[in-house]
Amino acid sequence: MRDLGEYVINMVSEPLVEAMQRSSANVGPLQNEFELAGVTPKPCKCVNVPAVLEAPIAFELKLNRIIPVGGDHLVLGIIEHIINFLSFSFDKKLMT
């Protein structure tokens, strides 16, 4: 996320909860989190990192900043695109 300056937040339904828990493991940069979780990558429209095909909603974001909070971090991003694989797609350019 730091290196690429962009990321995707996938909103998952109950059948994907265990897979997403596996994908949240602290793994090395060469570990494929999609393989680890057993989900399918889907190319995004506005960022160069994939979304989870099986997730009904995905937020494509550009990294704004990372703020240290105690022993962890708060990650802030700017939404570039919202995908709802069930019915609609939202593009921030439509709001400007």
Short mmCIF file of C-alpha atoms in Angstrom, two decimals:
data_model
loop_
_atom_site.label_atom_id
_atom_site.label_comp_id
_atom_site.label_asym_id
_atom_site.label_seq_id
_atom_site.Cartn_x
_atom_site.Cartn_y
_atom_site.Cartn_z
CA MET A 1 0.00 0.00 0.00
CA ARG A 2 2.77 2.44 0.90
CA ASP A 3 4.84 1.53 -2.14
CA LEU A 4 1.98 1.63 -4.66
CA GLY A 5 0.05 4.55 -3.15
CA GLU A 6 -3.29 2.87 -3.83
CA TYR A 7 -5.42 0.08 -2.45
CA VAL A 8 -8.86 -1.56 -2.51
CA ILE A 9 -11.28 -2.10 0.36
CA ASN A 10 -13.55 -5.07 -0.36
CA MET A 11 -16.88 -5.30 1.44
CA VAL A 12 -17.70 -8.96 1.85
CA SER A 13 -20.78 -11.00 2.58
CA GLU A 14 -20.96 -13.69 5.23
CA PRO A 15 -19.75 -16.55 3.00
CA LEU A 16 -16.43 -14.69 2.50
CA VAL A 17 -15.73 -13.82 6.15
CA GLU A 18 -13.25 -16.66 6.75
CA ALA A 19 -11.44 -15.98 3.46
CA MET A 20 -11.08 -12.29 4.30
CA GLN A 21 -9.82 -13.16 7.77
CA ARG A 22 -7.10 -15.29 6.14
CA SER A 23 -6.21 -12.40 3.80
CA SER A 24 -5.67 -10.06 6.75
CA ALA A 25 -2.70 -12.09 8.01
CA ASN A 26 0.58 -10.24 8.32
CA VAL A 27 2.47 -11.83 5.41
CA GLY A 28 5.51 -10.86 3.39
CA PRO A 29 5.27 -8.74 0.25
CA LEU A 30 5.83 -11.75 -2.01
CA GLN A 31 2.92 -13.74 -0.51
CA ASN A 32 -0.16 -13.72 -2.76
CA GLU A 33 -3.06 -12.82 -0.45
CA PHE A 34 -5.63 -13.88 -3.05
CA GLU A 35 -4.18 -17.40 -3.12
CA LEU A 36 -3.91 -17.42 0.67
CA ALA A 37 -7.59 -16.49 1.00
CA GLY A 38 -8.79 -18.63 -1.90
CA VAL A 39 -10.48 -15.74 -3.76
CA THR A 40 -10.25 -14.41 -7.30
CA PRO A 41 -8.55 -11.10 -8.24
CA LYS A 42 -10.49 -8.74 -10.53
CA PRO A 43 -8.81 -5.80 -12.29
CA CYS A 44 -9.98 -2.39 -11.13
CA LYS A 45 -10.97 0.64 -13.17
CA CYS A 46 -9.03 3.44 -11.45
CA VAL A 47 -6.23 1.78 -9.44
CA ASN A 48 -3.56 -0.74 -10.42
CA VAL A 49 -4.35 -3.27 -7.69
CA PRO A 50 -7.11 -5.89 -7.95
CA ALA A 51 -10.41 -6.15 -6.13
CA VAL A 52 -11.92 -9.43 -4.92
CA LEU A 53 -14.25 -10.74 -7.63
CA GLU A 54 -16.46 -12.52 -5.08
CA ALA A 55 -16.98 -9.36 -2.96
CA PRO A 56 -20.24 -7.55 -3.78
CA ILE A 57 -18.74 -4.08 -3.19
CA ALA A 58 -15.20 -2.72 -3.64
CA PHE A 59 -13.76 0.75 -2.97
CA GLU A 60 -10.79 1.74 -5.13
CA LEU A 61 -8.65 4.27 -3.23
CA LYS A 62 -5.54 6.40 -3.62
CA LEU A 63 -3.50 6.58 -0.44
CA ASN A 64 -3.75 9.95 1.30
CA ARG A 65 -1.74 9.28 4.45
CA ILE A 66 -0.88 6.73 7.10
CA ILE A 67 -1.11 7.96 10.68
CA PRO A 68 0.59 6.02 13.51
CA VAL A 69 -1.90 5.25 16.30
CA GLY A 70 -0.40 3.50 19.30
CA GLY A 71 1.15 0.29 17.97
CA ASP A 72 -0.91 0.34 14.80
CA HIS A 73 -1.81 2.69 11.92
CA LEU A 74 -4.83 4.56 10.60
CA VAL A 75 -4.89 4.48 6.79
CA LEU A 76 -6.70 7.31 5.00
CA GLY A 77 -7.48 7.23 1.31
CA ILE A 78 -9.39 9.09 -1.37
CA ILE A 79 -12.10 7.06 -3.10
CA GLU A 80 -11.50 6.96 -6.84
CA HIS A 81 -14.20 4.47 -7.75
CA ILE A 82 -16.87 2.33 -6.05
CA ILE A 83 -17.88 -0.96 -7.61
CA ASN A 84 -21.09 -2.74 -6.72
CA PHE A 85 -20.83 -5.99 -8.65
CA LEU A 86 -24.52 -6.59 -8.08
CA SER A 87 -26.11 -3.52 -9.66
CA PHE A 88 -24.15 -0.29 -10.16
CA SER A 89 -20.78 1.40 -10.49
CA PHE A 90 -19.94 4.84 -9.09
CA ASP A 91 -17.18 7.07 -10.44
CA LYS A 92 -16.09 10.17 -8.48
CA LYS A 93 -15.67 12.07 -11.76
CA LEU A 94 -19.46 12.13 -12.02
CA MET A 95 -19.60 14.25 -8.84
CA THR A 96 -17.31 17.05 -10.05
#
